[in-house]
PDB file of C-alpha atoms in Angstrom:
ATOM      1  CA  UNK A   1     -47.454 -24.392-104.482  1.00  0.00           C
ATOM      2  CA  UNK A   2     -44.334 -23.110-101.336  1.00  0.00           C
ATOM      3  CA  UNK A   3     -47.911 -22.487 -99.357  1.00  0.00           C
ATOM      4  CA  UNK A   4     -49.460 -25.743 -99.815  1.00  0.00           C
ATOM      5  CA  UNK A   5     -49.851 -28.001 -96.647  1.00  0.00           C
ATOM      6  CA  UNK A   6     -47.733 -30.618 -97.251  1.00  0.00           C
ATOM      7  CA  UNK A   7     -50.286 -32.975 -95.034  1.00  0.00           C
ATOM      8  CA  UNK A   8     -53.420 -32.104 -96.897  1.00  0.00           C
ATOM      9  CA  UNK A   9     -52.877 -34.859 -99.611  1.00  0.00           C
ATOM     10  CA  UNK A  10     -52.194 -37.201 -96.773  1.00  0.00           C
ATOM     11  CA  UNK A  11     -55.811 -37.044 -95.302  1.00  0.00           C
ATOM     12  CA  UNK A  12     -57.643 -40.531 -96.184  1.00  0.00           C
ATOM     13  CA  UNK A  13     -59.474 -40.845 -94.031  1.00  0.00           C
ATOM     14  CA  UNK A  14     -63.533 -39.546 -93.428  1.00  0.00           C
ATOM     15  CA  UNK A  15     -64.024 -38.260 -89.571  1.00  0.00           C
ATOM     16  CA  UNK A  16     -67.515 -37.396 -88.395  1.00  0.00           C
ATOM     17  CA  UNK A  17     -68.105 -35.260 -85.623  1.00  0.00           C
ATOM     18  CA  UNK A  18     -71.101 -36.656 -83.372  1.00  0.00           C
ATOM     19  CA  UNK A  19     -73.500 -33.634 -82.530  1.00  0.00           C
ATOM     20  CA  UNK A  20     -74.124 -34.734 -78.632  1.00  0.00           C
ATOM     21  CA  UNK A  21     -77.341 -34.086 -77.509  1.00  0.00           C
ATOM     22  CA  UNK A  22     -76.750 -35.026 -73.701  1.00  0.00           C
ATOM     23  CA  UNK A  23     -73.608 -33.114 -73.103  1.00  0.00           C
ATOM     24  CA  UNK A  24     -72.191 -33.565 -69.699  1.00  0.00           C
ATOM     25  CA  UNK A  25     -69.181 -31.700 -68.019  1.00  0.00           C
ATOM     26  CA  UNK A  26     -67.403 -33.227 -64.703  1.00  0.00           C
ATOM     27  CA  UNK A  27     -65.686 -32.157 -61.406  1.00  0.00           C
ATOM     28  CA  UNK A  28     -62.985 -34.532 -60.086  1.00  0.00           C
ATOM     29  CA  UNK A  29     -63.721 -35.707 -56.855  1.00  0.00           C
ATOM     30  CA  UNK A  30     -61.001 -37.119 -54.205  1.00  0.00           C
ATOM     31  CA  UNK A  31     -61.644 -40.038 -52.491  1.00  0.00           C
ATOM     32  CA  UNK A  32     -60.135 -42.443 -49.959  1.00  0.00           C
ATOM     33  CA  UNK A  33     -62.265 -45.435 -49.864  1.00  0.00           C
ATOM     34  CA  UNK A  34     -63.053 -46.792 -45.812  1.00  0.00           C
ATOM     35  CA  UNK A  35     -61.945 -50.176 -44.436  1.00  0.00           C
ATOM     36  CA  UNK A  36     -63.882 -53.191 -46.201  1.00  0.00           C
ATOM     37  CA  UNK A  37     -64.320 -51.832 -49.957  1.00  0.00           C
ATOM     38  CA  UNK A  38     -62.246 -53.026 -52.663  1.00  0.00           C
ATOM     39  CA  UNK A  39     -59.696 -50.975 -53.615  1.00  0.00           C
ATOM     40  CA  UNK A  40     -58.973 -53.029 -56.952  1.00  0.00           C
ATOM     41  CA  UNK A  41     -62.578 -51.747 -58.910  1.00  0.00           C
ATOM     42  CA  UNK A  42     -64.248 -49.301 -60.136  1.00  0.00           C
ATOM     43  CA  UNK A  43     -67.234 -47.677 -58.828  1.00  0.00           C
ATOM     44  CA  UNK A  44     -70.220 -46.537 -61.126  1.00  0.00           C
ATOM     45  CA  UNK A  45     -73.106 -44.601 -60.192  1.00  0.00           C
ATOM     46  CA  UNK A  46     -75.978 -43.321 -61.916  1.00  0.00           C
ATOM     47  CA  UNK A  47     -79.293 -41.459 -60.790  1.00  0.00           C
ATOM     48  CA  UNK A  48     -82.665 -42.760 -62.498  1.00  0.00           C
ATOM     49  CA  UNK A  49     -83.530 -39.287 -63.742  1.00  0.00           C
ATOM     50  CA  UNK A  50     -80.053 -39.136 -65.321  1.00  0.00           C
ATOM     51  CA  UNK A  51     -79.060 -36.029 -63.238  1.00  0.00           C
ATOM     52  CA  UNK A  52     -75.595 -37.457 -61.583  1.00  0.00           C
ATOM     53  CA  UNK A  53     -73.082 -39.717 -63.254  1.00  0.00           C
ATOM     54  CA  UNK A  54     -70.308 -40.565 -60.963  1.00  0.00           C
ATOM     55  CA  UNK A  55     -67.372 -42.718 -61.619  1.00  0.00           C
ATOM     56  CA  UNK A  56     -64.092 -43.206 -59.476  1.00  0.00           C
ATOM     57  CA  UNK A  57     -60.954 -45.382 -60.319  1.00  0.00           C
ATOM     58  CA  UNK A  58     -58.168 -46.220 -58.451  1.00  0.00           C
ATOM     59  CA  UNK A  59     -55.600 -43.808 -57.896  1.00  0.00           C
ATOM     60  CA  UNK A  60     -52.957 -45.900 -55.687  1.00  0.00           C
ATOM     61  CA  UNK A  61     -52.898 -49.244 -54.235  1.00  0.00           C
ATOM     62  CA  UNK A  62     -53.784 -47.812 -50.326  1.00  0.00           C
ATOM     63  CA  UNK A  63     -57.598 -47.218 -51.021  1.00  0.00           C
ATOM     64  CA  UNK A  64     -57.589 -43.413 -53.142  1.00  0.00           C
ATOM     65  CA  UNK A  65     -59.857 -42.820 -55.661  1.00  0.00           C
ATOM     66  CA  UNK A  66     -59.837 -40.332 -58.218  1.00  0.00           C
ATOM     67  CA  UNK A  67     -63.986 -39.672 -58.907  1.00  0.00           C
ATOM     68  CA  UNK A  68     -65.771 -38.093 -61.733  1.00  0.00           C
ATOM     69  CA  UNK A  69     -68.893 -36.324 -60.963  1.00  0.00           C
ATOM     70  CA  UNK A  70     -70.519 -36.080 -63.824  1.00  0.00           C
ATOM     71  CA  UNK A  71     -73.270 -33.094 -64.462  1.00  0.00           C
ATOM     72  CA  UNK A  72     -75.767 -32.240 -67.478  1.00  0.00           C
ATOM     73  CA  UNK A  73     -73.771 -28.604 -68.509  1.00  0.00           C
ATOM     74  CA  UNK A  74     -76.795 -26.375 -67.413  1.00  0.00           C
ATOM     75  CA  UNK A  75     -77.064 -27.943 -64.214  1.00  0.00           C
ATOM     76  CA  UNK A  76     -76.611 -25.325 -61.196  1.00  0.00           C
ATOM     77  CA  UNK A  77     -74.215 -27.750 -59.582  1.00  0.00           C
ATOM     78  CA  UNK A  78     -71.607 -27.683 -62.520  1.00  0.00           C
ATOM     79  CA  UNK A  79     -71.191 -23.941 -62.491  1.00  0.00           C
ATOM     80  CA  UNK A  80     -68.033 -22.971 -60.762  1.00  0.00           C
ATOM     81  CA  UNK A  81     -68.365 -21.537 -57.402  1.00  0.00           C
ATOM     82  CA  UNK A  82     -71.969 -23.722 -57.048  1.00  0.00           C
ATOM     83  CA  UNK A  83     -73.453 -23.913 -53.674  1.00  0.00           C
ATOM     84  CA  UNK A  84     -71.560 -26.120 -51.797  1.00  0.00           C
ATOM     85  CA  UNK A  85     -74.461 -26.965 -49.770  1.00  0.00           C
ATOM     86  CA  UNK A  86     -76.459 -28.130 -52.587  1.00  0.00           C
ATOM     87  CA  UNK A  87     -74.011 -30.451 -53.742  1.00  0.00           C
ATOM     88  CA  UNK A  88     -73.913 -31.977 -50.781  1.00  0.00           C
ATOM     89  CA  UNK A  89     -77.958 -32.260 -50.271  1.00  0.00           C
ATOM     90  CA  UNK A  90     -77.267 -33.682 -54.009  1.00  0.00           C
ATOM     91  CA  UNK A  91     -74.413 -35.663 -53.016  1.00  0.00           C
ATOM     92  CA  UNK A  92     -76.707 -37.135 -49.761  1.00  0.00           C
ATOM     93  CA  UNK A  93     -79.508 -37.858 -52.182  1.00  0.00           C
ATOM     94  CA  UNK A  94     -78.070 -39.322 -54.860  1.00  0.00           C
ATOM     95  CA  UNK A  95     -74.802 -40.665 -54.274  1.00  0.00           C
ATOM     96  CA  UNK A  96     -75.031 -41.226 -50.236  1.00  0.00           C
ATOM     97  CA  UNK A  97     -72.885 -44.167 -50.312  1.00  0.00           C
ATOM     98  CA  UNK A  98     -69.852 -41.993 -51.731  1.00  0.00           C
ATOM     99  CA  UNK A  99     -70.953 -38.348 -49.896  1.00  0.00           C
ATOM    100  CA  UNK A 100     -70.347 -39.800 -46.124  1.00  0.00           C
ATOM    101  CA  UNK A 101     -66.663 -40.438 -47.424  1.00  0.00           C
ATOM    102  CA  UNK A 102     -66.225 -36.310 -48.001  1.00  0.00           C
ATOM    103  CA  UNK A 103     -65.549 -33.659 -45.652  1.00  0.00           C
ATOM    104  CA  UNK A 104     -67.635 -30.151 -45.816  1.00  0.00           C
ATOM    105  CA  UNK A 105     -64.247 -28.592 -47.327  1.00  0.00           C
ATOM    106  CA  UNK A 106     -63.584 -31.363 -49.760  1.00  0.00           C
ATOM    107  CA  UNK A 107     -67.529 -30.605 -51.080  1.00  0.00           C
ATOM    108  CA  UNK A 108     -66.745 -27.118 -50.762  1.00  0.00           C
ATOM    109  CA  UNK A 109     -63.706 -27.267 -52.877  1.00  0.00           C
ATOM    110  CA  UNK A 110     -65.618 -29.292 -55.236  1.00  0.00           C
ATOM    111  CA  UNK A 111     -68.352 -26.968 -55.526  1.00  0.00           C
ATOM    112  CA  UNK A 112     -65.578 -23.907 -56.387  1.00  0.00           C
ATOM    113  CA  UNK A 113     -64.322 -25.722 -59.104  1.00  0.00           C
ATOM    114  CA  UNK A 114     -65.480 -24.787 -62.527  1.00  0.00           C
ATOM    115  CA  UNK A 115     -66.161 -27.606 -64.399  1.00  0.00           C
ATOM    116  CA  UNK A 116     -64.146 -29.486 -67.471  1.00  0.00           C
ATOM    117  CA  UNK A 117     -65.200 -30.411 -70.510  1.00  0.00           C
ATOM    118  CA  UNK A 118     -65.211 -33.627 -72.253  1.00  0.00           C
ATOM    119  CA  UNK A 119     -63.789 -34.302 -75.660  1.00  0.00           C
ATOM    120  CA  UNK A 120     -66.035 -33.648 -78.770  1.00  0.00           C
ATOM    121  CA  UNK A 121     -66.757 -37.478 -79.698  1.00  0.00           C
ATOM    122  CA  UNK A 122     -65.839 -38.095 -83.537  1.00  0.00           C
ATOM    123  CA  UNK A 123     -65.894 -41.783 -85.556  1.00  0.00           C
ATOM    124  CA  UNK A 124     -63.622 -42.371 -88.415  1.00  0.00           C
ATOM    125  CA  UNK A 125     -65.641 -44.517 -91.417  1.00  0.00           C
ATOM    126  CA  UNK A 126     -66.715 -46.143 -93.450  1.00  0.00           C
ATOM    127  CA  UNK A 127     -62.839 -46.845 -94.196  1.00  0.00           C
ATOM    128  CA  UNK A 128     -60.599 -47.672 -91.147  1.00  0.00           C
ATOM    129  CA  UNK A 129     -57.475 -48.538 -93.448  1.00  0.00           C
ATOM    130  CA  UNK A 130     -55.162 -46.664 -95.993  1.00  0.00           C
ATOM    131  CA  UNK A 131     -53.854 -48.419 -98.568  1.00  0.00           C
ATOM    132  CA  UNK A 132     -51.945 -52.042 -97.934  1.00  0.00           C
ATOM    133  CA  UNK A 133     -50.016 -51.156 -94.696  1.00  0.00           C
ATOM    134  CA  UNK A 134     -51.862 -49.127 -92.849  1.00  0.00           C
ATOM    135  CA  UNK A 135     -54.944 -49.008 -90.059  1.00  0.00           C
ATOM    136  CA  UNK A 136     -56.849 -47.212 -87.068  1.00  0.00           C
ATOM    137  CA  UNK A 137     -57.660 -48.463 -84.074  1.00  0.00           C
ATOM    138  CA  UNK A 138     -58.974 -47.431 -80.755  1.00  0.00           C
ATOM    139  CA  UNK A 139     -59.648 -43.581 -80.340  1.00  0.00           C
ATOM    140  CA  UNK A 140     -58.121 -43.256 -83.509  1.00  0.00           C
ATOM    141  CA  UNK A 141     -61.434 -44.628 -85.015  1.00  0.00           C
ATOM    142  CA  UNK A 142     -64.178 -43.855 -81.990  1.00  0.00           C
ATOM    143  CA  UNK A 143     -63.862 -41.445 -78.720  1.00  0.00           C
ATOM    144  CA  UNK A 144     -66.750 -42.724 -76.739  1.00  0.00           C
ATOM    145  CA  UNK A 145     -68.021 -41.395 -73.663  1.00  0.00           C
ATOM    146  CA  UNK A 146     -65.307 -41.928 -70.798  1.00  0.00           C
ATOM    147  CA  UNK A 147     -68.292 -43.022 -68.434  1.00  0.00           C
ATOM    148  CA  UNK A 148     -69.388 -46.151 -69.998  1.00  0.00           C
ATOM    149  CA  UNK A 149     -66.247 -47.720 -69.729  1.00  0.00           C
ATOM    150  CA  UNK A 150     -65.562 -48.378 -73.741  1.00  0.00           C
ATOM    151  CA  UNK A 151     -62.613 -46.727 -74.021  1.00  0.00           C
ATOM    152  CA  UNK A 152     -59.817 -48.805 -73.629  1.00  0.00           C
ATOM    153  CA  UNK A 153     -62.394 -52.086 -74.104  1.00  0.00           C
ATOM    154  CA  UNK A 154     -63.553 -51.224 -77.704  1.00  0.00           C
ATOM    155  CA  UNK A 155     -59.423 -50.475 -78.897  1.00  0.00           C
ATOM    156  CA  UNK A 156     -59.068 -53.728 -77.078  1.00  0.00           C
ATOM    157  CA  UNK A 157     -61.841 -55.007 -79.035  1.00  0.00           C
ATOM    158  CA  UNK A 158     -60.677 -53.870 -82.035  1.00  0.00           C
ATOM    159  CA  UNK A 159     -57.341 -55.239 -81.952  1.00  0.00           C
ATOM    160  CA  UNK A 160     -59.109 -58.554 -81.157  1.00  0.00           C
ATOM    161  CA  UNK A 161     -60.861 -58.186 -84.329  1.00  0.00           C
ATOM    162  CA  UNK A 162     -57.685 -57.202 -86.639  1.00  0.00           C
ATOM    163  CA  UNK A 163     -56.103 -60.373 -85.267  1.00  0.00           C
ATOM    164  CA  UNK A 164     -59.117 -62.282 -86.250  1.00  0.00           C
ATOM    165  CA  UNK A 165     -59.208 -60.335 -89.991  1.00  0.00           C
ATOM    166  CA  UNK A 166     -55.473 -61.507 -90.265  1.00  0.00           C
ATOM    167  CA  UNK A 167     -56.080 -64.686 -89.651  1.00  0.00           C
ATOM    168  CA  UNK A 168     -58.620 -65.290 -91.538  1.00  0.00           C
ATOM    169  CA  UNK A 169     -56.932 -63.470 -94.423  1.00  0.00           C
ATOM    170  CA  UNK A 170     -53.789 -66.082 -94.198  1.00  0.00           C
ATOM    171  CA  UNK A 171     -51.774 -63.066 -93.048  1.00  0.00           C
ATOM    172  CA  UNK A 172     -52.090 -61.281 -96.195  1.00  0.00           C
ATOM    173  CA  UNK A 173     -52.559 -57.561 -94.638  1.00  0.00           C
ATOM    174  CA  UNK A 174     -53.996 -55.650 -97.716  1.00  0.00           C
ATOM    175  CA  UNK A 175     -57.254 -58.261 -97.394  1.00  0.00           C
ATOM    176  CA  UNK A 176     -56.956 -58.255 -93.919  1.00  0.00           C
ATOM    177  CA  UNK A 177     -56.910 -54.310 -93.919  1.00  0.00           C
ATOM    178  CA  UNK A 178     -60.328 -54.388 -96.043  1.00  0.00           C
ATOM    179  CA  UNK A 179     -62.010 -56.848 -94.206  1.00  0.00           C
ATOM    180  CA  UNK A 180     -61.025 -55.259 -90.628  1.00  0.00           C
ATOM    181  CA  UNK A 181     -62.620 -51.775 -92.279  1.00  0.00           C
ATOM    182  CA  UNK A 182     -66.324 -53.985 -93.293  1.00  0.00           C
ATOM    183  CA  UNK A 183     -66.431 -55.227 -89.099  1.00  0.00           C
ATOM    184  CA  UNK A 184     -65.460 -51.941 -87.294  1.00  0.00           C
ATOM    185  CA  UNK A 185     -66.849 -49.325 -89.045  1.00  0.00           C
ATOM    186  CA  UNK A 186     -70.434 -49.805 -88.050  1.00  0.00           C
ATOM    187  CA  UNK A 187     -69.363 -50.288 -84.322  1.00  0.00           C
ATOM    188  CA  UNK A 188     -67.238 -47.424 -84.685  1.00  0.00           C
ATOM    189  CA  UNK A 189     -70.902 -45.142 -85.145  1.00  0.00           C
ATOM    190  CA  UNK A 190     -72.299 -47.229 -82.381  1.00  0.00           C
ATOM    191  CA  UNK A 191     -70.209 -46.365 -79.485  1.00  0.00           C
ATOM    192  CA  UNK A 192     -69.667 -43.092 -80.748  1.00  0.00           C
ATOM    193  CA  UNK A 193     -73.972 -42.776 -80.203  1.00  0.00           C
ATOM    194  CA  UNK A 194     -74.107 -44.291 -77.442  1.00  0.00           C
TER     195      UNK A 194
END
């Protein structure tokens, strides 16, 4: 069939959307981090109730930090042009140790923003390999949640565990392949759920 996707026959492998039932949406948030804090770390965040999520990572080596405020998608504060006064009685309540680092116009021009959406969060399984020769890792297999910090540590962990699969498959791939599949694929739904 001329019309046929050419690709189609290629698909192998099973993806599962995740149906998230505590979507979040985010504002970026400049920082510049005062005399005496580390500018080598991150900084995490969280309110008891669940309400704020705020991360910031370094931006450069002089002490700026690019922050993610992140807000439940009905909440007043992640609408675009949101009160720029509430976010900062938010801010001051919830997050005081990062709000006395903005000015009034860098809450303001927070508050204007409209807010961005996350990726849809998908797992590949029960089958992370194709054949003899080839395998997914990383976000290939899981997108997590960007504010737990699993991104780039679960692909780390899953090389990890395909050099641990190859060894103890005597470097023959095809078993190594397999076995790789039987240790991820659960772990893949896991951080997918989280």
């Amino acid at each position: 069939d001329a019309g046929a996707n050419p690709w189609r026959r290629l698909r192998r492998f099973r993806v599962t959307r995740y149906a998230d039932d505590n979507v979040r949406v985010y504002k970026t948030v400049p920082l510049k981090l005062p005399k005496g804090w580390r500018g080598d770390i991150n900084y995490s965040a969280r309110t008891k109730d669940g309400r704020v999520v705020f991360d910031a990572l370094p931006a450069d080596g002089a002490g700026s930090y690019c922050g993610v405020l992140l807000l439940r998608e009905g909440d007043p504060l992640a609408r675009a042009d949101s009160s720029p006064e509430d976010l900062r009685a938010a801010l001051d309540s919830a997050l005081p140790q990062f709000s006395v680092m903005l000015s009034d116009e860098t809450v303001a021009e927070i508050a204007k923003k409209p807010p961005s959406r996350l990726p849809t969060f998908r797992y590949a399984g029960p089958r992370l390999h194709y054949g003899g020769s080839t395998v997914l890792l990383g976000d290939a297999i899981h997108t997590v949640k960007p504010y737990f910090g699993l991104g780039a540590n679960s692909a780390l962990e899953d090389v990890v565990e395909f050099a641990a699969a190859l060894d103890d498959a005597a470097d023959d791939v095809p078993t190594a392949l397999r076995s790789f599949s039987r240790r991820r694929a659960g772990e893949a739904k896991t951080l997918v759920r989280i």
